[in-house]
Amino acid sequence: MFKKILLVFTLLTLLSCNVTKPVIVTKKAVPSSSKKVAARAIKKTNEVKSILKKEQEQVDREDEVIESTSVTYVGTDVIGKYISQYKDIAMSNMRIYGIPASIILAQGILESGAGKGDLCIRANNHFGIKCHEGWTGESVRHDDDSSQECFRKYYEPAESFNDHALFLTGRSRYASLFKLSKVDYKGWANGLRRAGYATDPKYPDKLISYIERYHLGQYDAIVMGEEYVPIENQRTRIAAIDNQNRSLYEVQKGDTLYSISKKYNLLVTELKQINNLSANTLSIGQKLKVK
């Protein structure tokens, strides 16, 4: 009996030791080279994300939201194609009717959504012209200032461009516009708004923005037989007049005495004389007196 009790006691003691024995867990060490590989992978992933973000931001910057008779989302390439497609008819109408080609194109871009707007697609209406009293041609209904207003419909874009010219020249409220200079696009843009062409208070700013960003003034210059001065060069000139060293101009890559003289309304001989130049060669960074 005593031996049995001793045997039970011994077994209980052994079981107790097994239960309280700590459990040791080991982990396989990660080589330092693996850590470096993982770190490089994370860095590469972050770089790719950064590049994709920049590319998306670039795409966003190239998008245009055109809002007039309808809201249209287009890329700058679409606007470029629109200008290329209709610049000749705009210049032709400028010669015939006296409306600046820059204004014609800017209005066409805005009113038609660069050719992608609903009204343009359905009715070839590039200028958002409503039916008005006396219109006997075809028409479509379109929401604008009011619901389902009547807009003119044309068989082809050329008819719309021609009707736009007749619309402006045939109404006395636009007569004051034709007293303005053909290169005064800001005057024309503001005059259209005052005459009631559009109700949007930002209409002139939108037209001016398109003219300046897409250099539409070059087509006015072609019709007028003048040299076109890009808007950034015009601003450079103003900045030169406004700053402390306003009489100096720093020669840029591609500049010639002729291009600089045109920029500042000087003769080449005058420019050479006031700068004591004996030759026609220039150096980048060279400073010239332009006044």
PDB file of C-alpha atoms in Angstrom:
ATOM      1  CA  MET A   1       0.000   0.000   0.000  1.00  0.00           C
ATOM      2  CA  PHE A   2       2.812   2.385   0.949  1.00  0.00           C
ATOM      3  CA  LYS A   3       4.580   1.658  -2.352  1.00  0.00           C
ATOM      4  CA  LYS A   4       1.469   2.557  -4.362  1.00  0.00           C
ATOM      5  CA  ILE A   5       1.121   5.857  -2.495  1.00  0.00           C
ATOM      6  CA  LEU A   6       4.785   6.634  -3.167  1.00  0.00           C
ATOM      7  CA  LEU A   7       4.393   5.817  -6.885  1.00  0.00           C
ATOM      8  CA  VAL A   8       1.337   8.151  -7.242  1.00  0.00           C
ATOM      9  CA  PHE A   9       3.174  10.942  -5.444  1.00  0.00           C
ATOM     10  CA  THR A  10       6.166  10.569  -7.770  1.00  0.00           C
ATOM     11  CA  LEU A  11       3.955  10.726 -10.888  1.00  0.00           C
ATOM     12  CA  LEU A  12       2.166  13.845  -9.650  1.00  0.00           C
ATOM     13  CA  THR A  13       5.496  15.545  -9.011  1.00  0.00           C
ATOM     14  CA  LEU A  14       6.719  14.802 -12.537  1.00  0.00           C
ATOM     15  CA  LEU A  15       3.486  16.091 -14.132  1.00  0.00           C
ATOM     16  CA  SER A  16       3.710  19.306 -12.095  1.00  0.00           C
ATOM     17  CA  CYS A  17       7.233  19.970 -13.403  1.00  0.00           C
ATOM     18  CA  ASN A  18       6.126  19.543 -17.040  1.00  0.00           C
ATOM     19  CA  VAL A  19       3.242  22.020 -16.655  1.00  0.00           C
ATOM     20  CA  THR A  20       5.308  24.815 -15.142  1.00  0.00           C
ATOM     21  CA  LYS A  21       8.232  24.398 -17.509  1.00  0.00           C
ATOM     22  CA  PRO A  22       8.479  27.562 -19.613  1.00  0.00           C
ATOM     23  CA  VAL A  23       7.874  27.336 -23.354  1.00  0.00           C
ATOM     24  CA  ILE A  24      10.785  28.735 -25.357  1.00  0.00           C
ATOM     25  CA  VAL A  25       9.993  30.092 -28.822  1.00  0.00           C
ATOM     26  CA  THR A  26      12.812  30.804 -31.226  1.00  0.00           C
ATOM     27  CA  LYS A  27      12.744  32.856 -34.434  1.00  0.00           C
ATOM     28  CA  LYS A  28      14.972  32.475 -37.396  1.00  0.00           C
ATOM     29  CA  ALA A  29      17.244  35.483 -37.695  1.00  0.00           C
ATOM     30  CA  VAL A  30      16.672  37.656 -40.797  1.00  0.00           C
ATOM     31  CA  PRO A  31      19.912  38.268 -42.637  1.00  0.00           C
ATOM     32  CA  SER A  32      20.894  41.940 -42.937  1.00  0.00           C
ATOM     33  CA  SER A  33      21.007  41.583 -46.729  1.00  0.00           C
ATOM     34  CA  SER A  34      17.300  40.637 -46.780  1.00  0.00           C
ATOM     35  CA  LYS A  35      16.488  43.748 -44.771  1.00  0.00           C
ATOM     36  CA  LYS A  36      18.319  45.879 -47.337  1.00  0.00           C
ATOM     37  CA  VAL A  37      16.425  44.228 -50.198  1.00  0.00           C
ATOM     38  CA  ALA A  38      13.114  44.894 -48.425  1.00  0.00           C
ATOM     39  CA  ALA A  39      14.100  48.514 -47.783  1.00  0.00           C
ATOM     40  CA  ARG A  40      15.016  49.002 -51.440  1.00  0.00           C
ATOM     41  CA  ALA A  41      11.702  47.474 -52.520  1.00  0.00           C
ATOM     42  CA  ILE A  42       9.786  49.875 -50.287  1.00  0.00           C
ATOM     43  CA  LYS A  43      11.819  52.821 -51.593  1.00  0.00           C
ATOM     44  CA  LYS A  44      11.203  51.752 -55.191  1.00  0.00           C
ATOM     45  CA  THR A  45       7.462  51.431 -54.535  1.00  0.00           C
ATOM     46  CA  ASN A  46       7.374  54.924 -53.056  1.00  0.00           C
ATOM     47  CA  GLU A  47       9.286  56.295 -56.042  1.00  0.00           C
ATOM     48  CA  VAL A  48       6.829  54.691 -58.467  1.00  0.00           C
ATOM     49  CA  LYS A  49       3.907  56.134 -56.500  1.00  0.00           C
ATOM     50  CA  SER A  50       5.545  59.560 -56.604  1.00  0.00           C
ATOM     51  CA  ILE A  51       6.061  59.345 -60.382  1.00  0.00           C
ATOM     52  CA  LEU A  52       2.464  58.241 -60.967  1.00  0.00           C
ATOM     53  CA  LYS A  53       1.218  61.089 -58.795  1.00  0.00           C
ATOM     54  CA  LYS A  54       3.250  63.624 -60.785  1.00  0.00           C
ATOM     55  CA  GLU A  55       1.998  62.177 -64.073  1.00  0.00           C
ATOM     56  CA  GLN A  56      -1.592  62.408 -62.857  1.00  0.00           C
ATOM     57  CA  GLU A  57      -1.017  65.998 -61.775  1.00  0.00           C
ATOM     58  CA  GLN A  58       0.348  66.725 -65.252  1.00  0.00           C
ATOM     59  CA  VAL A  59      -2.752  65.201 -66.848  1.00  0.00           C
ATOM     60  CA  ASP A  60      -4.947  67.246 -64.535  1.00  0.00           C
ATOM     61  CA  ARG A  61      -3.151  70.425 -65.535  1.00  0.00           C
ATOM     62  CA  GLU A  62      -3.691  69.639 -69.199  1.00  0.00           C
ATOM     63  CA  ASP A  63      -7.431  69.177 -68.759  1.00  0.00           C
ATOM     64  CA  GLU A  64      -9.766  72.036 -69.596  1.00  0.00           C
ATOM     65  CA  VAL A  65     -13.237  72.508 -68.184  1.00  0.00           C
ATOM     66  CA  ILE A  66     -15.194  74.613 -70.665  1.00  0.00           C
ATOM     67  CA  GLU A  67     -18.451  75.962 -69.349  1.00  0.00           C
ATOM     68  CA  SER A  68     -20.804  77.997 -71.498  1.00  0.00           C
ATOM     69  CA  THR A  69     -23.913  76.502 -73.103  1.00  0.00           C
ATOM     70  CA  SER A  70     -22.825  73.191 -71.522  1.00  0.00           C
ATOM     71  CA  VAL A  71     -20.033  71.873 -69.310  1.00  0.00           C
ATOM     72  CA  THR A  72     -17.415  70.090 -71.416  1.00  0.00           C
ATOM     73  CA  TYR A  73     -14.213  68.373 -70.307  1.00  0.00           C
ATOM     74  CA  VAL A  74     -11.465  68.364 -72.942  1.00  0.00           C
ATOM     75  CA  GLY A  75      -7.688  68.174 -73.132  1.00  0.00           C
ATOM     76  CA  THR A  76      -5.479  70.961 -74.405  1.00  0.00           C
ATOM     77  CA  ASP A  77      -4.728  68.834 -77.463  1.00  0.00           C
ATOM     78  CA  VAL A  78      -8.424  68.969 -78.391  1.00  0.00           C
ATOM     79  CA  ILE A  79      -8.366  72.763 -78.215  1.00  0.00           C
ATOM     80  CA  GLY A  80      -5.222  72.808 -80.338  1.00  0.00           C
ATOM     81  CA  LYS A  81      -6.908  70.695 -82.999  1.00  0.00           C
ATOM     82  CA  TYR A  82      -9.968  72.964 -82.918  1.00  0.00           C
ATOM     83  CA  ILE A  83      -7.792  76.024 -83.527  1.00  0.00           C
ATOM     84  CA  SER A  84      -5.938  74.303 -86.351  1.00  0.00           C
ATOM     85  CA  GLN A  85      -9.190  73.239 -87.986  1.00  0.00           C
ATOM     86  CA  TYR A  86     -10.953  76.628 -87.897  1.00  0.00           C
ATOM     87  CA  LYS A  87      -8.171  79.260 -87.941  1.00  0.00           C
ATOM     88  CA  ASP A  88      -8.438  79.755 -91.708  1.00  0.00           C
ATOM     89  CA  ILE A  89     -12.167  80.453 -91.667  1.00  0.00           C
ATOM     90  CA  ALA A  90     -11.659  82.772 -88.682  1.00  0.00           C
ATOM     91  CA  MET A  91      -9.025  84.757 -90.595  1.00  0.00           C
ATOM     92  CA  SER A  92     -11.243  84.829 -93.675  1.00  0.00           C
ATOM     93  CA  ASN A  93     -14.133  86.239 -91.639  1.00  0.00           C
ATOM     94  CA  MET A  94     -11.801  88.835 -90.129  1.00  0.00           C
ATOM     95  CA  ARG A  95     -10.882  90.032 -93.622  1.00  0.00           C
ATOM     96  CA  ILE A  96     -14.506  90.132 -94.777  1.00  0.00           C
ATOM     97  CA  TYR A  97     -16.355  91.332 -91.691  1.00  0.00           C
ATOM     98  CA  GLY A  98     -13.698  92.981 -89.497  1.00  0.00           C
ATOM     99  CA  ILE A  99     -14.109  90.698 -86.471  1.00  0.00           C
ATOM    100  CA  PRO A 100     -10.732  89.739 -84.945  1.00  0.00           C
ATOM    101  CA  ALA A 101      -9.829  86.134 -85.703  1.00  0.00           C
ATOM    102  CA  SER A 102      -8.679  85.767 -82.092  1.00  0.00           C
ATOM    103  CA  ILE A 103     -12.150  86.679 -80.835  1.00  0.00           C
ATOM    104  CA  ILE A 104     -13.853  84.351 -83.324  1.00  0.00           C
ATOM    105  CA  LEU A 105     -11.688  81.417 -82.251  1.00  0.00           C
ATOM    106  CA  ALA A 106     -11.946  82.181 -78.545  1.00  0.00           C
ATOM    107  CA  GLN A 107     -15.729  82.385 -78.736  1.00  0.00           C
ATOM    108  CA  GLY A 108     -15.815  79.188 -80.764  1.00  0.00           C
ATOM    109  CA  ILE A 109     -13.707  77.348 -78.179  1.00  0.00           C
ATOM    110  CA  LEU A 110     -15.816  78.583 -75.290  1.00  0.00           C
ATOM    111  CA  GLU A 111     -19.293  78.290 -76.799  1.00  0.00           C
ATOM    112  CA  SER A 112     -18.759  74.933 -78.521  1.00  0.00           C
ATOM    113  CA  GLY A 113     -16.563  73.274 -75.891  1.00  0.00           C
ATOM    114  CA  ALA A 114     -13.829  73.146 -78.555  1.00  0.00           C
ATOM    115  CA  GLY A 115     -16.253  71.287 -80.804  1.00  0.00           C
ATOM    116  CA  LYS A 116     -17.151  68.698 -78.156  1.00  0.00           C
ATOM    117  CA  GLY A 117     -20.131  70.401 -76.513  1.00  0.00           C
ATOM    118  CA  ASP A 118     -23.627  68.990 -76.782  1.00  0.00           C
ATOM    119  CA  LEU A 119     -25.032  71.922 -78.759  1.00  0.00           C
ATOM    120  CA  CYS A 120     -22.158  71.795 -81.237  1.00  0.00           C
ATOM    121  CA  ILE A 121     -22.481  68.057 -81.776  1.00  0.00           C
ATOM    122  CA  ARG A 122     -26.266  68.114 -82.161  1.00  0.00           C
ATOM    123  CA  ALA A 123     -26.625  71.326 -84.163  1.00  0.00           C
ATOM    124  CA  ASN A 124     -23.186  72.432 -85.474  1.00  0.00           C
ATOM    125  CA  ASN A 125     -23.786  75.548 -83.382  1.00  0.00           C
ATOM    126  CA  HIS A 126     -20.274  76.809 -82.493  1.00  0.00           C
ATOM    127  CA  PHE A 127     -21.282  80.163 -80.973  1.00  0.00           C
ATOM    128  CA  GLY A 128     -24.283  79.422 -78.788  1.00  0.00           C
ATOM    129  CA  ILE A 129     -26.573  81.618 -80.896  1.00  0.00           C
ATOM    130  CA  LYS A 130     -30.221  81.313 -79.931  1.00  0.00           C
ATOM    131  CA  CYS A 131     -33.091  81.430 -82.390  1.00  0.00           C
ATOM    132  CA  HIS A 132     -34.172  85.017 -81.696  1.00  0.00           C
ATOM    133  CA  GLU A 133     -36.966  86.714 -83.589  1.00  0.00           C
ATOM    134  CA  GLY A 134     -36.851  86.221 -87.335  1.00  0.00           C
ATOM    135  CA  TRP A 135     -34.958  82.922 -87.401  1.00  0.00           C
ATOM    136  CA  THR A 136     -36.572  80.626 -89.986  1.00  0.00           C
ATOM    137  CA  GLY A 137     -34.001  77.845 -90.091  1.00  0.00           C
ATOM    138  CA  GLU A 138     -33.934  74.591 -88.156  1.00  0.00           C
ATOM    139  CA  SER A 139     -33.523  74.601 -84.399  1.00  0.00           C
ATOM    140  CA  VAL A 140     -32.920  72.424 -81.360  1.00  0.00           C
ATOM    141  CA  ARG A 141     -33.933  72.726 -77.726  1.00  0.00           C
ATOM    142  CA  HIS A 142     -31.206  73.055 -75.136  1.00  0.00           C
ATOM    143  CA  ASP A 143     -31.024  74.065 -71.451  1.00  0.00           C
ATOM    144  CA  ASP A 144     -29.190  77.351 -70.939  1.00  0.00           C
ATOM    145  CA  ASP A 145     -30.317  80.358 -68.885  1.00  0.00           C
ATOM    146  CA  SER A 146     -33.753  78.748 -68.965  1.00  0.00           C
ATOM    147  CA  SER A 147     -34.927  75.222 -69.604  1.00  0.00           C
ATOM    148  CA  GLN A 148     -35.224  74.006 -73.207  1.00  0.00           C
ATOM    149  CA  GLU A 149     -34.395  77.257 -74.991  1.00  0.00           C
ATOM    150  CA  CYS A 150     -34.399  77.478 -78.776  1.00  0.00           C
ATOM    151  CA  PHE A 151     -30.980  77.408 -80.487  1.00  0.00           C
ATOM    152  CA  ARG A 152     -30.117  77.629 -84.157  1.00  0.00           C
ATOM    153  CA  LYS A 153     -29.142  74.487 -86.027  1.00  0.00           C
ATOM    154  CA  TYR A 154     -26.740  74.396 -89.002  1.00  0.00           C
ATOM    155  CA  TYR A 155     -25.887  71.743 -91.576  1.00  0.00           C
ATOM    156  CA  GLU A 156     -22.138  72.319 -91.241  1.00  0.00           C
ATOM    157  CA  PRO A 157     -19.712  74.348 -89.066  1.00  0.00           C
ATOM    158  CA  ALA A 158     -18.986  76.876 -91.846  1.00  0.00           C
ATOM    159  CA  GLU A 159     -22.623  78.011 -91.716  1.00  0.00           C
ATOM    160  CA  SER A 160     -22.301  78.621 -87.991  1.00  0.00           C
ATOM    161  CA  PHE A 161     -19.138  80.722 -88.445  1.00  0.00           C
ATOM    162  CA  ASN A 162     -20.796  82.739 -91.203  1.00  0.00           C
ATOM    163  CA  ASP A 163     -23.974  83.286 -89.168  1.00  0.00           C
ATOM    164  CA  HIS A 164     -21.875  84.443 -86.204  1.00  0.00           C
ATOM    165  CA  ALA A 165     -20.328  87.144 -88.394  1.00  0.00           C
ATOM    166  CA  LEU A 166     -23.735  88.235 -89.710  1.00  0.00           C
ATOM    167  CA  PHE A 167     -25.126  88.192 -86.175  1.00  0.00           C
ATOM    168  CA  LEU A 168     -22.505  90.672 -84.938  1.00  0.00           C
ATOM    169  CA  THR A 169     -22.441  92.916 -87.998  1.00  0.00           C
ATOM    170  CA  GLY A 170     -26.215  93.004 -88.392  1.00  0.00           C
ATOM    171  CA  ARG A 171     -27.172  94.221 -84.896  1.00  0.00           C
ATOM    172  CA  SER A 172     -26.722  97.811 -83.805  1.00  0.00           C
ATOM    173  CA  ARG A 173     -25.884  96.853 -80.217  1.00  0.00           C
ATOM    174  CA  TYR A 174     -22.532  95.483 -81.444  1.00  0.00           C
ATOM    175  CA  ALA A 175     -21.720  98.521 -83.628  1.00  0.00           C
ATOM    176  CA  SER A 176     -19.348 100.037 -81.039  1.00  0.00           C
ATOM    177  CA  LEU A 177     -17.105  96.968 -81.269  1.00  0.00           C
ATOM    178  CA  PHE A 178     -16.185  97.758 -84.857  1.00  0.00           C
ATOM    179  CA  LYS A 179     -14.759 101.117 -83.791  1.00  0.00           C
ATOM    180  CA  LEU A 180     -12.108  99.310 -81.746  1.00  0.00           C
ATOM    181  CA  SER A 181      -8.697  98.311 -83.047  1.00  0.00           C
ATOM    182  CA  LYS A 182      -8.651  94.838 -84.567  1.00  0.00           C
ATOM    183  CA  VAL A 183      -5.829  93.888 -82.194  1.00  0.00           C
ATOM    184  CA  ASP A 184      -7.665  95.151 -79.086  1.00  0.00           C
ATOM    185  CA  TYR A 185      -8.915  91.700 -78.083  1.00  0.00           C
ATOM    186  CA  LYS A 186      -9.537  92.808 -74.494  1.00  0.00           C
ATOM    187  CA  GLY A 187     -11.782  95.631 -75.688  1.00  0.00           C
ATOM    188  CA  TRP A 188     -13.687  93.219 -77.930  1.00  0.00           C
ATOM    189  CA  ALA A 189     -14.057  90.643 -75.161  1.00  0.00           C
ATOM    190  CA  ASN A 190     -15.449  93.168 -72.701  1.00  0.00           C
ATOM    191  CA  GLY A 191     -17.572  94.835 -75.377  1.00  0.00           C
ATOM    192  CA  LEU A 192     -19.306  91.560 -76.244  1.00  0.00           C
ATOM    193  CA  ARG A 193     -20.326  91.126 -72.609  1.00  0.00           C
ATOM    194  CA  ARG A 194     -21.582  94.719 -72.308  1.00  0.00           C
ATOM    195  CA  ALA A 195     -23.580  94.374 -75.547  1.00  0.00           C
ATOM    196  CA  GLY A 196     -25.371  91.359 -74.101  1.00  0.00           C
ATOM    197  CA  TYR A 197     -23.807  88.477 -76.001  1.00  0.00           C
ATOM    198  CA  ALA A 198     -23.474  86.519 -72.745  1.00  0.00           C
ATOM    199  CA  THR A 199     -24.843  86.828 -69.218  1.00  0.00           C
ATOM    200  CA  ASP A 200     -21.785  85.290 -67.547  1.00  0.00           C
ATOM    201  CA  PRO A 201     -19.835  88.101 -65.786  1.00  0.00           C
ATOM    202  CA  LYS A 202     -16.619  86.129 -66.341  1.00  0.00           C
ATOM    203  CA  TYR A 203     -17.203  85.821 -70.085  1.00  0.00           C
ATOM    204  CA  PRO A 204     -14.565  88.441 -71.063  1.00  0.00           C
ATOM    205  CA  ASP A 205     -11.950  86.879 -68.777  1.00  0.00           C
ATOM    206  CA  LYS A 206     -12.548  83.460 -70.311  1.00  0.00           C
ATOM    207  CA  LEU A 207     -12.116  84.780 -73.848  1.00  0.00           C
ATOM    208  CA  ILE A 208      -8.979  86.718 -72.923  1.00  0.00           C
ATOM    209  CA  SER A 209      -7.551  83.648 -71.210  1.00  0.00           C
ATOM    210  CA  TYR A 210      -7.952  81.498 -74.332  1.00  0.00           C
ATOM    211  CA  ILE A 211      -6.497  84.195 -76.578  1.00  0.00           C
ATOM    212  CA  GLU A 212      -3.401  84.612 -74.418  1.00  0.00           C
ATOM    213  CA  ARG A 213      -2.775  80.969 -73.508  1.00  0.00           C
ATOM    214  CA  TYR A 214      -3.202  79.680 -77.058  1.00  0.00           C
ATOM    215  CA  HIS A 215      -1.599  82.682 -78.808  1.00  0.00           C
ATOM    216  CA  LEU A 216      -4.684  83.396 -80.895  1.00  0.00           C
ATOM    217  CA  GLY A 217      -3.448  86.929 -81.545  1.00  0.00           C
ATOM    218  CA  GLN A 218      -1.036  85.530 -84.113  1.00  0.00           C
ATOM    219  CA  TYR A 219      -3.945  85.076 -86.517  1.00  0.00           C
ATOM    220  CA  ASP A 220      -4.947  88.734 -86.139  1.00  0.00           C
ATOM    221  CA  ALA A 221      -1.327  89.654 -86.906  1.00  0.00           C
ATOM    222  CA  ILE A 222      -1.334  87.516 -90.056  1.00  0.00           C
ATOM    223  CA  VAL A 223      -4.460  89.255 -91.383  1.00  0.00           C
ATOM    224  CA  MET A 224      -3.082  92.681 -90.441  1.00  0.00           C
ATOM    225  CA  GLY A 225       0.281  91.912 -92.028  1.00  0.00           C
ATOM    226  CA  GLU A 226       2.074  92.594 -88.756  1.00  0.00           C
ATOM    227  CA  GLU A 227       4.660  90.700 -86.728  1.00  0.00           C
ATOM    228  CA  TYR A 228       3.117  88.846 -83.812  1.00  0.00           C
ATOM    229  CA  VAL A 229       4.613  89.526 -80.381  1.00  0.00           C
ATOM    230  CA  PRO A 230       3.820  86.638 -77.990  1.00  0.00           C
ATOM    231  CA  ILE A 231       2.121  87.684 -74.774  1.00  0.00           C
ATOM    232  CA  GLU A 232       5.057  86.549 -72.619  1.00  0.00           C
ATOM    233  CA  ASN A 233       7.349  88.911 -74.544  1.00  0.00           C
ATOM    234  CA  GLN A 234       4.850  91.721 -74.087  1.00  0.00           C
ATOM    235  CA  ARG A 235       4.883  91.072 -70.339  1.00  0.00           C
ATOM    236  CA  THR A 236       8.692  91.002 -70.364  1.00  0.00           C
ATOM    237  CA  ARG A 237       8.642  94.423 -71.892  1.00  0.00           C
ATOM    238  CA  ILE A 238       6.258  95.770 -69.263  1.00  0.00           C
ATOM    239  CA  ALA A 239       8.354  94.239 -66.484  1.00  0.00           C
ATOM    240  CA  ALA A 240      11.459  95.885 -67.941  1.00  0.00           C
ATOM    241  CA  ILE A 241       9.751  99.259 -67.866  1.00  0.00           C
ATOM    242  CA  ASP A 242       8.511  98.786 -64.320  1.00  0.00           C
ATOM    243  CA  ASN A 243      11.665  97.556 -62.617  1.00  0.00           C
ATOM    244  CA  GLN A 244      14.659  99.572 -61.444  1.00  0.00           C
ATOM    245  CA  ASN A 245      16.859  98.666 -64.410  1.00  0.00           C
ATOM    246  CA  ARG A 246      14.119  99.330 -66.894  1.00  0.00           C
ATOM    247  CA  SER A 247      16.480 100.609 -69.632  1.00  0.00           C
ATOM    248  CA  LEU A 248      18.360  97.303 -69.896  1.00  0.00           C
ATOM    249  CA  TYR A 249      17.497  94.109 -71.700  1.00  0.00           C
ATOM    250  CA  GLU A 250      19.364  90.815 -71.195  1.00  0.00           C
ATOM    251  CA  VAL A 251      19.979  88.932 -74.428  1.00  0.00           C
ATOM    252  CA  GLN A 252      18.355  85.491 -74.510  1.00  0.00           C
ATOM    253  CA  LYS A 253      19.100  82.448 -76.665  1.00  0.00           C
ATOM    254  CA  GLY A 254      17.755  83.012 -80.166  1.00  0.00           C
ATOM    255  CA  ASP A 255      17.659  86.815 -79.896  1.00  0.00           C
ATOM    256  CA  THR A 256      18.836  88.969 -82.789  1.00  0.00           C
ATOM    257  CA  LEU A 257      19.203  92.718 -83.102  1.00  0.00           C
ATOM    258  CA  TYR A 258      16.150  92.669 -85.356  1.00  0.00           C
ATOM    259  CA  SER A 259      13.924  90.712 -82.918  1.00  0.00           C
ATOM    260  CA  ILE A 260      14.967  92.934 -79.993  1.00  0.00           C
ATOM    261  CA  SER A 261      14.426  96.119 -82.003  1.00  0.00           C
ATOM    262  CA  LYS A 262      10.914  94.966 -82.909  1.00  0.00           C
ATOM    263  CA  LYS A 263      10.204  94.091 -79.291  1.00  0.00           C
ATOM    264  CA  TYR A 264      11.000  97.627 -78.152  1.00  0.00           C
ATOM    265  CA  ASN A 265       9.851  99.593 -81.232  1.00  0.00           C
ATOM    266  CA  LEU A 266      13.361 100.592 -82.281  1.00  0.00           C
ATOM    267  CA  LEU A 267      15.260 100.548 -85.536  1.00  0.00           C
ATOM    268  CA  VAL A 268      18.221  98.206 -85.696  1.00  0.00           C
ATOM    269  CA  THR A 269      20.458 101.219 -86.390  1.00  0.00           C
ATOM    270  CA  GLU A 270      19.099 102.962 -83.278  1.00  0.00           C
ATOM    271  CA  LEU A 271      19.697  99.896 -81.137  1.00  0.00           C
ATOM    272  CA  LYS A 272      23.269  99.611 -82.377  1.00  0.00           C
ATOM    273  CA  GLN A 273      23.913 103.311 -81.923  1.00  0.00           C
ATOM    274  CA  ILE A 274      22.749 103.594 -78.302  1.00  0.00           C
ATOM    275  CA  ASN A 275      24.776 100.489 -77.423  1.00  0.00           C
ATOM    276  CA  ASN A 276      27.894 101.478 -79.408  1.00  0.00           C
ATOM    277  CA  LEU A 277      27.741  98.269 -81.431  1.00  0.00           C
ATOM    278  CA  SER A 278      29.773  97.997 -84.618  1.00  0.00           C
ATOM    279  CA  ALA A 279      28.752  94.419 -85.460  1.00  0.00           C
ATOM    280  CA  ASN A 280      25.501  92.473 -85.452  1.00  0.00           C
ATOM    281  CA  THR A 281      26.705  89.647 -83.202  1.00  0.00           C
ATOM    282  CA  LEU A 282      25.208  89.232 -79.716  1.00  0.00           C
ATOM    283  CA  SER A 283      26.097  87.122 -76.673  1.00  0.00           C
ATOM    284  CA  ILE A 284      23.662  85.394 -74.345  1.00  0.00           C
ATOM    285  CA  GLY A 285      23.487  87.403 -71.122  1.00  0.00           C
ATOM    286  CA  GLN A 286      24.668  90.592 -72.810  1.00  0.00           C
ATOM    287  CA  LYS A 287      22.775  93.653 -71.539  1.00  0.00           C
ATOM    288  CA  LEU A 288      21.514  96.164 -74.062  1.00  0.00           C
ATOM    289  CA  LYS A 289      20.022  99.595 -73.578  1.00  0.00           C
ATOM    290  CA  VAL A 290      16.570  99.632 -75.115  1.00  0.00           C
ATOM    291  CA  LYS A 291      15.486 103.195 -74.293  1.00  0.00           C
TER     292      LYS A 291
END
